[in-house]
PDB file of C-alpha atoms in Angstrom:
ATOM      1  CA  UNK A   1       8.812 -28.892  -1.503  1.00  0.00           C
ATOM      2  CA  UNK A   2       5.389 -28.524  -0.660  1.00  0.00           C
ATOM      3  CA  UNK A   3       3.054 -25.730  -0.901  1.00  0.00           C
ATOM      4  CA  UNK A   4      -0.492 -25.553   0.800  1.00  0.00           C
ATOM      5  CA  UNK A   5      -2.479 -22.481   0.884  1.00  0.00           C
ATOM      6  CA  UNK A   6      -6.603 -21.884   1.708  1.00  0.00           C
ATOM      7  CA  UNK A   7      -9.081 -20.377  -0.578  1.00  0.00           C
ATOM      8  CA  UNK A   8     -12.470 -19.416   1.527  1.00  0.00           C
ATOM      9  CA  UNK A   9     -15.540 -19.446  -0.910  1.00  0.00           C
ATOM     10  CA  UNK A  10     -18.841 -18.978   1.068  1.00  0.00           C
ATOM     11  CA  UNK A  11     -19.150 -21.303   3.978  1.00  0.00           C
ATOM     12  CA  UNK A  12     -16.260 -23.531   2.933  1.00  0.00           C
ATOM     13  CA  UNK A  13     -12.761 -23.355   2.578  1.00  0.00           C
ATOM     14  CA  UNK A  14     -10.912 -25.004   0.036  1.00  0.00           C
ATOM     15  CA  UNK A  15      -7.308 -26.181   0.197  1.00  0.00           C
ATOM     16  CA  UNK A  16      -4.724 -26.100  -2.260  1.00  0.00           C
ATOM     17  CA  UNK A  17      -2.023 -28.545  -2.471  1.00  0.00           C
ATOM     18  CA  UNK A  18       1.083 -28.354  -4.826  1.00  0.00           C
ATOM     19  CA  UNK A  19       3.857 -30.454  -4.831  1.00  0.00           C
ATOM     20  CA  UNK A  20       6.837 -28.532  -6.300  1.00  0.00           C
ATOM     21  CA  UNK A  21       9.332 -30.854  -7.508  1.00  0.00           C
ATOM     22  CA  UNK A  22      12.563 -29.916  -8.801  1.00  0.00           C
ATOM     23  CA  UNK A  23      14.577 -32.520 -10.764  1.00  0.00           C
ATOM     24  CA  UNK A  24      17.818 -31.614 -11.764  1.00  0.00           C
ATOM     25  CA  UNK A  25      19.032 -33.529 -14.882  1.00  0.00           C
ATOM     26  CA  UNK A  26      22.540 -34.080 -14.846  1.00  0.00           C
ATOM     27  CA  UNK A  27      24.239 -34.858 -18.305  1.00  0.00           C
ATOM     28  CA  UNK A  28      28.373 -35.257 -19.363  1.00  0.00           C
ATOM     29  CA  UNK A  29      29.871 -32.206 -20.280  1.00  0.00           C
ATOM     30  CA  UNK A  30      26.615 -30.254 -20.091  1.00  0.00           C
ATOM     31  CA  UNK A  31      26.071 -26.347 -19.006  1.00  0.00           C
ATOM     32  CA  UNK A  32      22.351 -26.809 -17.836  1.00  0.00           C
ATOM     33  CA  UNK A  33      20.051 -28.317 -15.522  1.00  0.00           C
ATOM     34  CA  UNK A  34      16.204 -28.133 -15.261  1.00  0.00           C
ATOM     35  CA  UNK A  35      13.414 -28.005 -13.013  1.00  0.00           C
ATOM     36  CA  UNK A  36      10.018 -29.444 -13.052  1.00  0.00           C
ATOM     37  CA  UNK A  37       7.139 -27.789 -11.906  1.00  0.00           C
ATOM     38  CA  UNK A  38       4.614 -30.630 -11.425  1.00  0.00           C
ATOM     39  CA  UNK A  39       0.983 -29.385  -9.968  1.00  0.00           C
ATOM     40  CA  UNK A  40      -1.644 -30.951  -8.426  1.00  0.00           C
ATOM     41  CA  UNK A  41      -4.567 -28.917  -9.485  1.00  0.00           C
ATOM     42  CA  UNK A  42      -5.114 -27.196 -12.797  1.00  0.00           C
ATOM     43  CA  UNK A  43      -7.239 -24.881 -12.264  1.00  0.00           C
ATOM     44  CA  UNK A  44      -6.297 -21.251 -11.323  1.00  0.00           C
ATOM     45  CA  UNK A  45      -7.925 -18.552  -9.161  1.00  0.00           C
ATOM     46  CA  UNK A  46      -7.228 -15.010  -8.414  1.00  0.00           C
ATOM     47  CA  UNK A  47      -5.039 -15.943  -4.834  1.00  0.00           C
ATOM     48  CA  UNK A  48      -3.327 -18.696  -7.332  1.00  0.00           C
ATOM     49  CA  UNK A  49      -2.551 -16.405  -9.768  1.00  0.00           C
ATOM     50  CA  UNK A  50      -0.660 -14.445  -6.837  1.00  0.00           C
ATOM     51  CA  UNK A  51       0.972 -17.038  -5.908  1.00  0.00           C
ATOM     52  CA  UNK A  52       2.073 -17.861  -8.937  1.00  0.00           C
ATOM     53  CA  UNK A  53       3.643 -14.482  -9.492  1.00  0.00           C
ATOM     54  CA  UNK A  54       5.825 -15.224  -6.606  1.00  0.00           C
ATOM     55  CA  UNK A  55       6.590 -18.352  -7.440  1.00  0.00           C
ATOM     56  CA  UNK A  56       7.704 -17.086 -10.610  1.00  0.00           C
ATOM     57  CA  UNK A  57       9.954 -14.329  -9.187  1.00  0.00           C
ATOM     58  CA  UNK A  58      11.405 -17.109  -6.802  1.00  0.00           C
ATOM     59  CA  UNK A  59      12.369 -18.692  -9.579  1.00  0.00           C
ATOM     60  CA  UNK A  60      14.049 -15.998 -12.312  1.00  0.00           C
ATOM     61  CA  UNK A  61      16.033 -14.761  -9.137  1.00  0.00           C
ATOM     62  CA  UNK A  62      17.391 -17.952  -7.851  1.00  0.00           C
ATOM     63  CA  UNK A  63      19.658 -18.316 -10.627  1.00  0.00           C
ATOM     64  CA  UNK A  64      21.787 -16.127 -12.576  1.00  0.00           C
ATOM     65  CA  UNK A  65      19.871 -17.053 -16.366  1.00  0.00           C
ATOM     66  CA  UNK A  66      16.642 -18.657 -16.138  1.00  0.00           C
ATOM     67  CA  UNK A  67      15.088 -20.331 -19.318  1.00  0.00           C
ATOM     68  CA  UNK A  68      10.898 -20.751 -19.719  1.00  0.00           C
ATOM     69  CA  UNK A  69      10.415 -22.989 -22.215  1.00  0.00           C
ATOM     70  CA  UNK A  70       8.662 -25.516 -24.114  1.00  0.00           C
ATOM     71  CA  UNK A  71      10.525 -29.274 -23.191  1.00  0.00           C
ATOM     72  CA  UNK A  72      13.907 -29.396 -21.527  1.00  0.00           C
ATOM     73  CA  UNK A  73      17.125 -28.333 -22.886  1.00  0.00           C
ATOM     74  CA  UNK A  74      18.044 -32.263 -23.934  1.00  0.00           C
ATOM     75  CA  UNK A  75      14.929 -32.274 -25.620  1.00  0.00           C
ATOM     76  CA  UNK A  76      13.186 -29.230 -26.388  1.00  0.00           C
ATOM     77  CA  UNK A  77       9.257 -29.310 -28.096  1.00  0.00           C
ATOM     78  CA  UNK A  78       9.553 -26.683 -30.138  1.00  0.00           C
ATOM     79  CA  UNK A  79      12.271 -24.831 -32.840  1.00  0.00           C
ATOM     80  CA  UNK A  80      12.064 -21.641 -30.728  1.00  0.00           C
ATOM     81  CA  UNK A  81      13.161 -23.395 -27.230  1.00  0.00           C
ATOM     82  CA  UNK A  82      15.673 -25.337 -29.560  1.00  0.00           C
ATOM     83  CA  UNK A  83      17.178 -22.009 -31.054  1.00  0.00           C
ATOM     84  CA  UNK A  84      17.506 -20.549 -27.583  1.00  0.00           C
ATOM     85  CA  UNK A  85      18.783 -23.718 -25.940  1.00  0.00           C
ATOM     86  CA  UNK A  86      21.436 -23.870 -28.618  1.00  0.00           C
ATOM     87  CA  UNK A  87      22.677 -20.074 -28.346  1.00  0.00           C
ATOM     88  CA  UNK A  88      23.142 -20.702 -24.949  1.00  0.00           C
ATOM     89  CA  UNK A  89      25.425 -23.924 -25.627  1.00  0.00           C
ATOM     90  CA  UNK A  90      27.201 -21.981 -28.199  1.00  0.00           C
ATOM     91  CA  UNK A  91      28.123 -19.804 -24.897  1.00  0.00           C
ATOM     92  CA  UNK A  92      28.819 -22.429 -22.604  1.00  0.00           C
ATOM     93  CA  UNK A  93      26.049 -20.477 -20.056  1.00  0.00           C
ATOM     94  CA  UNK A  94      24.767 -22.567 -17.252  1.00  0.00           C
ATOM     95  CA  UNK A  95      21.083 -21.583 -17.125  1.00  0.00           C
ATOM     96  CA  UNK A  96      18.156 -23.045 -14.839  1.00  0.00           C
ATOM     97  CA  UNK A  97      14.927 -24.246 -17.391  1.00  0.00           C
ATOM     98  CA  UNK A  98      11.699 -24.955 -16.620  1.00  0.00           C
ATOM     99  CA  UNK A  99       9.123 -26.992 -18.570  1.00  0.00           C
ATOM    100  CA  UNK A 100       5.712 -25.045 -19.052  1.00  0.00           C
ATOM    101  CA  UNK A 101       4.371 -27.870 -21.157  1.00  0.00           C
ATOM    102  CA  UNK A 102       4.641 -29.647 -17.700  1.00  0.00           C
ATOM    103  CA  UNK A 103       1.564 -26.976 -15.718  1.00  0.00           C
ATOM    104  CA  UNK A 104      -0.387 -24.707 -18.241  1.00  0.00           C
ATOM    105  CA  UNK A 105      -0.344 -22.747 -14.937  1.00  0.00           C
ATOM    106  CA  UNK A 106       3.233 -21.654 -15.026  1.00  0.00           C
ATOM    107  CA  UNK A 107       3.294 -21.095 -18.746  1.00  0.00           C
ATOM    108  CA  UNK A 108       0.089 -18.391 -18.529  1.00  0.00           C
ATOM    109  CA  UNK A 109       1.941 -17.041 -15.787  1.00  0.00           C
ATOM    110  CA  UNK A 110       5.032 -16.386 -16.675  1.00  0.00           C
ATOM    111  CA  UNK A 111       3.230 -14.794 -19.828  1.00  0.00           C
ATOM    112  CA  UNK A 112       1.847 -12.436 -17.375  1.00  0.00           C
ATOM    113  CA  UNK A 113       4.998 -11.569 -15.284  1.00  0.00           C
ATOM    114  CA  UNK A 114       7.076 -10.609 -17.976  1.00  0.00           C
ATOM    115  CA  UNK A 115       4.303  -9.084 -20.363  1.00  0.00           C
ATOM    116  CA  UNK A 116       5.626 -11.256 -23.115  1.00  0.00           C
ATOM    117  CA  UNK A 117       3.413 -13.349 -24.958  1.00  0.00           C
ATOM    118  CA  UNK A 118       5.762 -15.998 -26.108  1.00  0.00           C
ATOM    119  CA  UNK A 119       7.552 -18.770 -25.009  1.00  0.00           C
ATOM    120  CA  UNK A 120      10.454 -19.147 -24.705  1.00  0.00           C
ATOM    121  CA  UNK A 121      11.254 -16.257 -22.492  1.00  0.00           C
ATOM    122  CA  UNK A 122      14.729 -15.733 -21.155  1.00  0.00           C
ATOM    123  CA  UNK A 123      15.721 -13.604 -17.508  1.00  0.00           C
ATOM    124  CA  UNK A 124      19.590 -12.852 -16.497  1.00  0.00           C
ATOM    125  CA  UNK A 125      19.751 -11.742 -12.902  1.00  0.00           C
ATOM    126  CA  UNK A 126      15.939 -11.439 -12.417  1.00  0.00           C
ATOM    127  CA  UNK A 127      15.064  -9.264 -15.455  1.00  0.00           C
ATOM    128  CA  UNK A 128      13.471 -10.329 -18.193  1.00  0.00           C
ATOM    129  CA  UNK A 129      15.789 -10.645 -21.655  1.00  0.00           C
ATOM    130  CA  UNK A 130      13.255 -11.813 -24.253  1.00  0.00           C
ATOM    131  CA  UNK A 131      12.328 -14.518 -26.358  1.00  0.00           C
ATOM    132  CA  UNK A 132      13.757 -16.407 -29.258  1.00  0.00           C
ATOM    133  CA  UNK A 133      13.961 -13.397 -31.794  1.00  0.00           C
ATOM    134  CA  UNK A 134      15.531 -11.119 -29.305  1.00  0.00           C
ATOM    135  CA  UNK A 135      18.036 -13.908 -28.044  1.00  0.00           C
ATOM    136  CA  UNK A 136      19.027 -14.249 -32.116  1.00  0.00           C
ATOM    137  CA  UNK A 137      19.524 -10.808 -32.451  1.00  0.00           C
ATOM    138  CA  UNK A 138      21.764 -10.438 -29.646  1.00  0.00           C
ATOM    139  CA  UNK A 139      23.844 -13.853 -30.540  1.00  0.00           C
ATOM    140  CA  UNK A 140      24.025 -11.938 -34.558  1.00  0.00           C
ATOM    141  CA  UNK A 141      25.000  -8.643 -33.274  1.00  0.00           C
ATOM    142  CA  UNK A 142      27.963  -9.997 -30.915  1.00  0.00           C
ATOM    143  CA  UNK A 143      25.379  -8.214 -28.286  1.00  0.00           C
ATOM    144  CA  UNK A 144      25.034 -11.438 -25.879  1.00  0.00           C
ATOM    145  CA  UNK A 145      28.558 -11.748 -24.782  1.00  0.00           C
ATOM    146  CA  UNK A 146      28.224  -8.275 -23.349  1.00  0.00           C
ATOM    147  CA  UNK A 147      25.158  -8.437 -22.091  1.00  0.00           C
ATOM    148  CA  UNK A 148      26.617 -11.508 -20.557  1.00  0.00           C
ATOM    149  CA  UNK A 149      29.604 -10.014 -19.068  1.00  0.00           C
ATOM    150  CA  UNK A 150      27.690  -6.695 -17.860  1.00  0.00           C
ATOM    151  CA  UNK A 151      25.355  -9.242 -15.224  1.00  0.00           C
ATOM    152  CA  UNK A 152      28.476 -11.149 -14.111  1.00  0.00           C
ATOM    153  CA  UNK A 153      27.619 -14.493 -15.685  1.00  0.00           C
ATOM    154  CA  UNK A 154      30.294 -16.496 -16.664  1.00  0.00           C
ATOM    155  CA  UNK A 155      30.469 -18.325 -19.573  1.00  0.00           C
ATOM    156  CA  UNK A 156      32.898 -19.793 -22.083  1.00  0.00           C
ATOM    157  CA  UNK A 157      31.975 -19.778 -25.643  1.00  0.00           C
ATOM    158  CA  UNK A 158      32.914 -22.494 -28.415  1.00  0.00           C
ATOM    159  CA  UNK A 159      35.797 -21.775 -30.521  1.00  0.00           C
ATOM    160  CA  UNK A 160      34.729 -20.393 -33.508  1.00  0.00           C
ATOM    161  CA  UNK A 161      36.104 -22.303 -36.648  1.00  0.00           C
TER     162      UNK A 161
END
């Protein structure tokens, strides 16, 4: 998918090319994919930052649980994406991830959609969940299988031992 848009400053104009490239890794026995967001321009501006937003709302309501964060579920960059990656294995929940590491774009932007300052950040059915800590807490408290069941995902959790 490609995205152009035009950004008028003075007597020029200035066009804005992204290629959005979604790669959907495929593993045995696995309950995920991901999606790459690969940009061809770093910086941002105000119209950007717009579009951004709506990329970012494409993307947490395209699929029923969305996952922002650092690496990709077979190989997450950081202990907080790891904890939340491995929750929702525990669960057997198919969830969509993206890879802010990939565009520094995407990773100050989803910090601004969901007025959440960390990453990893976690949406089920469009709204926003939380991040690591709040993912923990809902995994300890027996929580996440209801909240879970309430937005219609399905899910089949590992037999406890």
């Amino acid at each position: 998918r490609d995205r152009v848009s035009t950004q008028s400053t003075g007597s020029s104009t200035m066009f804005v090319f992204r290629r959005l490239s979604p790669s959907i890794v495929s593993q045995t026995n696995s309950t995920f994919y991901s999606r790459t967001f690969s940009p061809q321009r770093c910086t941002i501006s105000e119209g950007d930052a717009a579009d951004m937003q709506r990329l970012i709302s494409k993307y947490v309501n395209q699929d029923k649980v969305v996952v922002f964060m650092k690496g990709v579920p077979e190989k997450p960059q950081c202990g907080f994406s790891n904890a939340v990656v491995q929750i929702m294995r525990m669960y057997g929940v198919k969830f969509a991830s993206y890879d802010v590491l990939k565009d520094p774009e995407l990773r100050e932007g989803i910090k601004k959609f969901s007025n959440w300052p960390t990453i990893p950040q976690v949406f089920i059915n469009g709204e926003f969940v939380g991040g690591c800590d709040i993912m923990i807490q809902l995994h300890q408290s027996s929580e996440f299988e209801k909240t879970l069941t309430e937005a219609g995902v399905e899910f089949t959790p590992l037999a406890q031992e």
